[in-house]
CSV table of C-alpha atoms and ligand atoms in Angstrom, one decimal:
chain,number,residue,atom,x,y,z
A,18,MET,CA,66.8,103.7,64.3
A,19,SER,CA,63.3,104.8,63.2
A,20,THR,CA,60.9,102.5,61.5
A,21,LEU,CA,58.2,105.0,60.5
A,22,SER,CA,58.4,107.3,57.5
A,23,ARG,CA,58.4,111.1,58.1
A,24,ALA,CA,54.9,111.2,56.6
A,25,THR,CA,53.6,108.6,59.1
A,26,ILE,CA,55.2,110.5,62.0
A,27,ALA,CA,53.6,113.7,60.9
A,28,GLN,CA,50.2,112.0,60.5
A,29,LEU,CA,50.4,110.4,64.0
A,30,ALA,CA,51.5,113.7,65.6
A,31,GLU,CA,48.5,115.4,64.0
A,32,HIS,CA,46.2,112.6,65.1
A,33,LEU,CA,47.3,112.7,68.8
A,34,GLU,CA,47.5,116.5,68.9
A,35,ASN,CA,43.9,116.7,67.6
A,36,ALA,CA,42.8,114.3,70.3
A,37,GLU,CA,44.5,116.5,72.9
A,38,LEU,CA,43.2,119.8,71.5
A,39,GLN,CA,39.6,118.5,71.0
A,40,ALA,CA,39.5,116.3,74.0
A,41,PHE,CA,38.6,113.0,72.4
A,42,ASP,CA,40.1,109.6,73.1
A,43,VAL,CA,41.8,107.3,70.7
A,44,THR,CA,43.1,103.7,70.7
A,45,LYS,CA,46.8,103.3,71.3
A,46,ILE,CA,48.9,103.9,68.2
A,47,THR,CA,51.0,100.7,68.5
A,48,ASP,CA,47.8,98.8,67.6
A,49,ASP,CA,48.3,100.1,64.1
A,50,TYR,CA,52.1,100.4,64.2
A,51,PRO,CA,53.3,97.4,66.4
A,52,ASP,CA,56.8,97.7,65.1
A,53,MET,CA,57.4,101.3,65.9
A,54,ASP,CA,60.4,101.9,68.1
A,55,TRP,CA,61.5,104.4,70.8
A,56,GLU,CA,63.0,106.8,68.3
A,57,ASP,CA,59.7,106.8,66.4
A,58,ALA,CA,57.8,107.5,69.6
A,59,TYR,CA,59.9,110.4,70.6
A,60,ASP,CA,59.9,111.7,67.0
A,61,ILE,CA,56.1,111.9,67.2
A,62,GLN,CA,56.3,113.8,70.5
A,63,TRP,CA,58.9,116.2,69.1
A,64,GLU,CA,56.7,116.7,66.0
A,65,ILE,CA,53.8,117.6,68.3
A,66,ARG,CA,56.1,120.1,70.0
A,67,SER,CA,57.1,121.6,66.6
A,68,ARG,CA,53.4,121.8,65.5
A,69,LYS,CA,52.6,123.8,68.7
A,70,GLN,CA,55.6,126.1,68.4
A,71,ALA,CA,54.8,126.8,64.8
A,72,ARG,CA,51.5,128.2,66.0
A,73,GLY,CA,53.2,130.5,68.6
A,74,THR,CA,52.9,128.2,71.6
A,75,LYS,CA,55.9,128.5,73.9
A,76,VAL,CA,57.5,125.5,75.6
A,77,VAL,CA,57.8,126.5,79.3
A,78,GLY,CA,59.4,123.4,80.8
A,79,LEU,CA,60.0,119.7,80.7
A,80,LYS,CA,58.7,116.8,82.8
A,81,MET,CA,59.6,113.3,83.7
A,82,GLY,CA,56.8,110.8,84.0
A,83,LEU,CA,56.5,107.3,85.5
A,84,THR,CA,59.4,108.0,87.8
A,85,SER,CA,57.9,106.5,91.0
A,86,TYR,CA,57.5,102.7,91.5
A,87,GLU,CA,53.9,103.3,92.7
A,88,LYS,CA,53.2,105.1,89.4
A,89,MET,CA,54.9,102.4,87.3
A,90,LYS,CA,53.0,99.7,89.1
A,91,GLN,CA,49.7,101.6,88.6
A,92,MET,CA,50.3,101.9,84.9
A,93,GLY,CA,51.9,98.5,84.4
A,94,VAL,CA,55.1,99.9,82.9
A,95,ASP,CA,58.8,100.0,84.0
A,96,VAL,CA,60.7,102.8,82.3
A,97,PRO,CA,60.5,106.6,83.0
A,98,VAL,CA,59.7,108.9,80.1
A,99,TYR,CA,60.1,112.6,79.3
A,100,ALA,CA,57.8,115.2,77.8
A,101,PHE,CA,57.4,118.9,77.3
A,102,LEU,CA,55.2,121.5,79.0
A,103,ALA,CA,53.4,124.1,76.8
A,104,ASP,CA,52.5,127.6,78.0
A,105,TYR,CA,48.7,127.0,77.9
A,106,PHE,CA,49.1,123.9,80.2
A,107,ASN,CA,49.8,126.3,83.1
A,108,VAL,CA,47.0,127.0,85.5
A,109,PRO,CA,47.6,129.6,88.2
A,110,ASP,CA,47.7,128.4,91.8
A,111,GLY,CA,44.1,128.6,93.2
A,112,GLY,CA,42.7,128.6,89.7
A,113,THR,CA,40.2,126.4,87.9
A,114,VAL,CA,40.8,123.5,85.5
A,115,LYS,CA,38.1,123.1,82.9
A,116,THR,CA,37.2,119.4,82.6
A,117,ALA,CA,35.3,120.0,79.3
A,118,GLU,CA,38.8,120.6,77.8
A,119,LEU,CA,40.0,117.2,79.1
A,120,ILE,CA,39.1,113.5,78.7
A,121,HIS,CA,39.7,111.8,82.1
A,122,PRO,CA,42.0,114.0,84.2
A,123,LYS,CA,44.1,112.7,87.1
A,124,VAL,CA,46.3,114.7,89.5
A,125,GLU,CA,49.9,114.0,90.6
A,126,ALA,CA,51.9,115.7,93.4
A,127,GLU,CA,55.4,116.5,92.1
A,128,ILE,CA,58.6,118.4,93.1
A,129,ALA,CA,59.9,120.8,90.5
A,130,ILE,CA,63.3,122.5,90.0
A,131,ILE,CA,64.6,125.4,88.0
A,132,THR,CA,68.1,124.9,86.6
A,133,SER,CA,70.8,127.6,86.8
A,134,LYS,CA,73.2,126.0,84.4
A,135,PRO,CA,72.9,123.7,81.3
A,136,LEU,CA,72.9,120.0,82.0
A,137,ARG,CA,74.2,117.6,79.4
A,138,GLY,CA,74.5,113.9,79.3
A,139,PRO,CA,75.6,111.2,79.0
A,140,GLY,CA,77.0,110.8,82.5
A,141,CYS,CA,74.8,113.4,84.2
A,142,THR,CA,74.5,112.5,87.9
A,143,VAL,CA,72.6,113.6,91.0
A,144,ALA,CA,75.7,115.6,91.9
A,145,HIS,CA,75.6,117.6,88.7
A,146,VAL,CA,71.9,118.2,89.0
A,147,LEU,CA,72.2,119.5,92.6
A,148,ALA,CA,75.1,121.8,91.6
A,149,ALA,CA,72.9,123.2,88.7
A,150,THR,CA,69.7,123.7,90.6
A,151,GLU,CA,68.7,127.3,91.2
A,152,ALA,CA,65.5,126.6,93.0
A,153,VAL,CA,63.1,123.9,94.3
A,154,LEU,CA,59.4,124.4,94.1
A,155,PRO,CA,56.1,122.4,94.3
A,156,ALA,CA,54.0,121.5,91.3
A,157,VAL,CA,50.8,119.5,90.7
A,158,GLU,CA,50.4,117.9,87.3
A,159,VAL,CA,47.0,117.2,85.7
A,160,ILE,CA,47.6,114.3,83.3
A,161,ASP,CA,45.1,113.3,80.7
A,162,SER,CA,46.1,110.4,78.5
A,163,ARG,CA,44.5,110.6,75.1
A,164,TYR,CA,44.2,106.8,75.1
A,165,ARG,CA,40.8,105.3,75.9
A,166,ASP,CA,40.6,104.3,79.6
A,167,PHE,CA,44.3,105.0,80.0
A,168,LYS,CA,45.1,101.8,78.2
A,169,PHE,CA,48.4,102.1,76.5
A,170,ASP,CA,52.0,100.9,76.3
A,171,LEU,CA,55.1,103.0,76.8
A,172,LYS,CA,55.8,103.9,73.2
A,173,SER,CA,52.2,105.1,72.7
A,174,VAL,CA,52.5,107.2,75.9
A,175,VAL,CA,55.8,108.8,74.8
A,176,ALA,CA,54.2,109.8,71.4
A,177,ASP,CA,51.3,111.3,73.4
A,178,ASN,CA,53.6,113.7,75.2
A,179,ALA,CA,53.4,111.5,78.3
A,180,SER,CA,49.8,112.4,78.9
A,181,SER,CA,50.7,116.0,79.7
A,182,ALA,CA,47.7,118.3,79.9
A,183,ARG,CA,47.8,121.0,82.7
A,184,PHE,CA,50.1,121.9,85.6
A,185,VAL,CA,49.9,124.2,88.6
A,186,THR,CA,53.0,125.6,90.4
A,187,GLY,CA,53.4,128.2,93.1
A,188,GLY,CA,53.9,127.7,96.9
A,189,ASN,CA,57.3,128.6,98.2
A,190,LEU,CA,60.4,128.6,96.2
A,191,LYS,CA,63.5,127.4,98.1
A,192,ARG,CA,67.2,127.2,97.3
A,193,VAL,CA,68.5,123.7,96.9
A,194,ASP,CA,70.5,123.9,100.2
A,195,GLN,CA,67.3,124.9,102.1
A,196,VAL,CA,65.4,121.6,101.4
A,197,ASP,CA,66.0,117.9,101.5
A,198,MET,CA,64.2,116.8,98.4
A,199,LYS,CA,64.5,113.2,99.4
A,200,THR,CA,62.6,113.4,102.7
A,201,LEU,CA,60.3,116.2,101.6
A,202,GLY,CA,56.8,115.1,102.5
A,203,VAL,CA,53.6,115.8,100.5
A,204,VAL,CA,49.9,115.3,101.5
A,205,MET,CA,47.3,115.4,98.7
A,206,GLU,CA,43.7,116.3,99.7
A,207,ILE,CA,40.6,116.1,97.5
A,208,ASN,CA,37.6,117.9,98.9
A,209,GLY,CA,39.3,118.0,102.3
A,210,GLN,CA,40.0,114.2,102.4
A,211,VAL,CA,43.6,113.0,102.4
A,212,VAL,CA,43.9,110.7,99.3
A,213,ALA,CA,47.6,110.2,98.9
A,214,THR,CA,50.8,110.9,100.9
A,215,GLY,CA,54.5,110.4,100.0
A,216,ALA,CA,58.0,111.8,100.1
A,217,GLY,CA,60.4,112.9,97.4
A,218,ALA,CA,62.4,109.7,97.6
A,219,ALA,CA,59.6,107.9,95.8
A,220,VAL,CA,60.9,109.6,92.6
A,221,LEU,CA,63.8,107.3,91.6
A,222,GLY,CA,65.2,107.6,95.1
A,223,HIS,CA,65.8,111.3,94.8
A,224,PRO,CA,64.0,113.8,92.5
A,225,ALA,CA,67.4,115.0,91.3
A,226,ALA,CA,68.0,111.5,89.9
A,227,SER,CA,65.0,112.1,87.7
A,228,VAL,CA,66.5,115.3,86.2
A,229,ALA,CA,69.9,113.5,85.7
A,230,MET,CA,68.0,110.8,83.8
A,231,LEU,CA,66.3,113.5,81.7
A,232,ALA,CA,69.6,115.0,80.7
A,233,ASN,CA,70.9,111.5,79.8
A,234,MET,CA,67.8,110.7,77.8
A,235,LEU,CA,68.0,114.0,75.9
A,236,ALA,CA,71.6,113.4,75.1
A,237,GLU,CA,70.5,110.4,73.0
A,238,ARG,CA,69.0,113.0,70.6
A,239,GLY,CA,71.9,115.5,70.9
A,240,GLU,CA,69.8,117.7,73.2
A,241,GLU,CA,70.6,119.3,76.6
A,242,ILE,CA,68.6,120.9,79.4
A,243,PRO,CA,69.2,124.6,79.1
A,244,ALA,CA,69.9,126.9,82.1
A,245,GLY,CA,66.7,128.3,83.5
A,246,THR,CA,64.5,125.3,82.6
A,247,PHE,CA,61.5,124.5,84.8
A,248,ILE,CA,61.4,120.7,85.3
A,249,MET,CA,58.7,118.6,87.0
A,250,THR,CA,60.4,115.5,88.3
A,251,GLY,CA,57.4,113.1,88.3
A,252,GLY,CA,54.6,112.0,90.5
A,253,ILE,CA,55.4,111.1,94.1
A,254,THR,CA,52.2,109.1,94.5
A,255,ALA,CA,50.0,107.2,92.2
A,256,ALA,CA,47.8,109.5,90.1
A,257,VAL,CA,44.3,110.2,91.5
A,258,SER,CA,41.2,110.7,89.2
A,259,VAL,CA,39.3,113.9,89.5
A,260,LYS,CA,36.0,115.2,88.2
A,261,ALA,CA,34.1,118.5,87.9
A,262,GLY,CA,33.3,119.9,91.4
A,263,ASP,CA,36.5,118.6,93.0
A,264,SER,CA,38.8,120.8,95.0
A,265,VAL,CA,42.5,119.6,95.1
A,266,CYS,CA,45.0,120.9,97.7
A,267,VAL,CA,48.5,119.5,97.9
A,268,ARG,CA,50.5,120.5,101.1
A,269,TYR,CA,54.3,120.3,100.8
A,270,GLN,CA,56.7,120.2,103.7
A,271,ASP,CA,58.7,123.4,103.6
A,272,LEU,CA,57.3,124.5,100.2
A,273,GLY,CA,53.7,125.6,101.1
A,274,SER,CA,50.6,124.4,99.3
A,275,ILE,CA,49.0,124.4,95.9
A,276,SER,CA,45.3,124.2,95.1
A,277,MET,CA,42.9,124.1,92.2
A,278,THR,CA,39.3,123.5,91.5
A,279,PHE,CA,37.9,121.3,88.7
A,280,VAL,CA,34.9,122.8,87.0
B,330,0L1,O1,53.4,112.4,84.4
B,330,0L1,C1,53.3,111.2,84.3
B,330,0L1,O2,53.8,110.3,85.1
B,330,0L1,C2,52.5,110.7,83.1
B,330,0L1,C3,53.0,109.5,82.5
B,330,0L1,C4,52.2,109.0,81.4
B,330,0L1,C5,51.4,107.8,81.8
B,330,0L1,C6,50.1,108.2,82.4
B,330,0L1,O3,49.2,108.7,81.7
B,330,0L1,O4,49.9,107.8,83.5
B,331,MG,MG1,53.6,113.6,86.1
């Protein structure tokens, strides 16, 4: 049940989207709207999505966030969230990320999938996800909360499209039966130094569990995951801050590597 009026949802969506587009930080929106609920938070996120689509931006995928215990501990929260990926978030592998367009970027190593069939909850399980996975591929997310010093609560994060900002994908695409997503290892390097390591199981025990949760969360709004959807399943490690001049390379067991430079 929503608590905010349509006008307030529209105004908060504009406020947060402006912060994203113009790279300025804001205070968490629950400071002004302490009674807002989960439906309000997702209503604001979906309104941001509609604003972008009305301007011709394409939605090119979905993501889950806060799916690893390390990440939940880092941010002091305890429930995963979902968000959408816009076409202009995508940076080519080996490309540059412009820090002037961002506030305080951090990078996360993730495993992504592409679905072959629609997935609809409630009751979507790892088994359904594995049977509907066309391909597994690596992805690195650049998150950039619009909230000052990454100080937020979960509802504020959801409204802010779960800090989505940029992502890079590439590497080697594998069929689901060619990789074990659970034991798949990743090594993140910044300027040649290893800064984080992990395995797919960090993501809710299995990255496919994250996709199942996404289908079940979307079902609460009567939505499904369409066939052919690119989905980033969530950071395997805690997020690592980056600055202009940094080179990031993430090496994935069986899936190759992904790199980018921050300028
Ligand atoms: O992709 C993510 O895990 C982002 C979650 C949002 C919270 C954050 O900014 O860390
Ligand atoms: Mg992420």
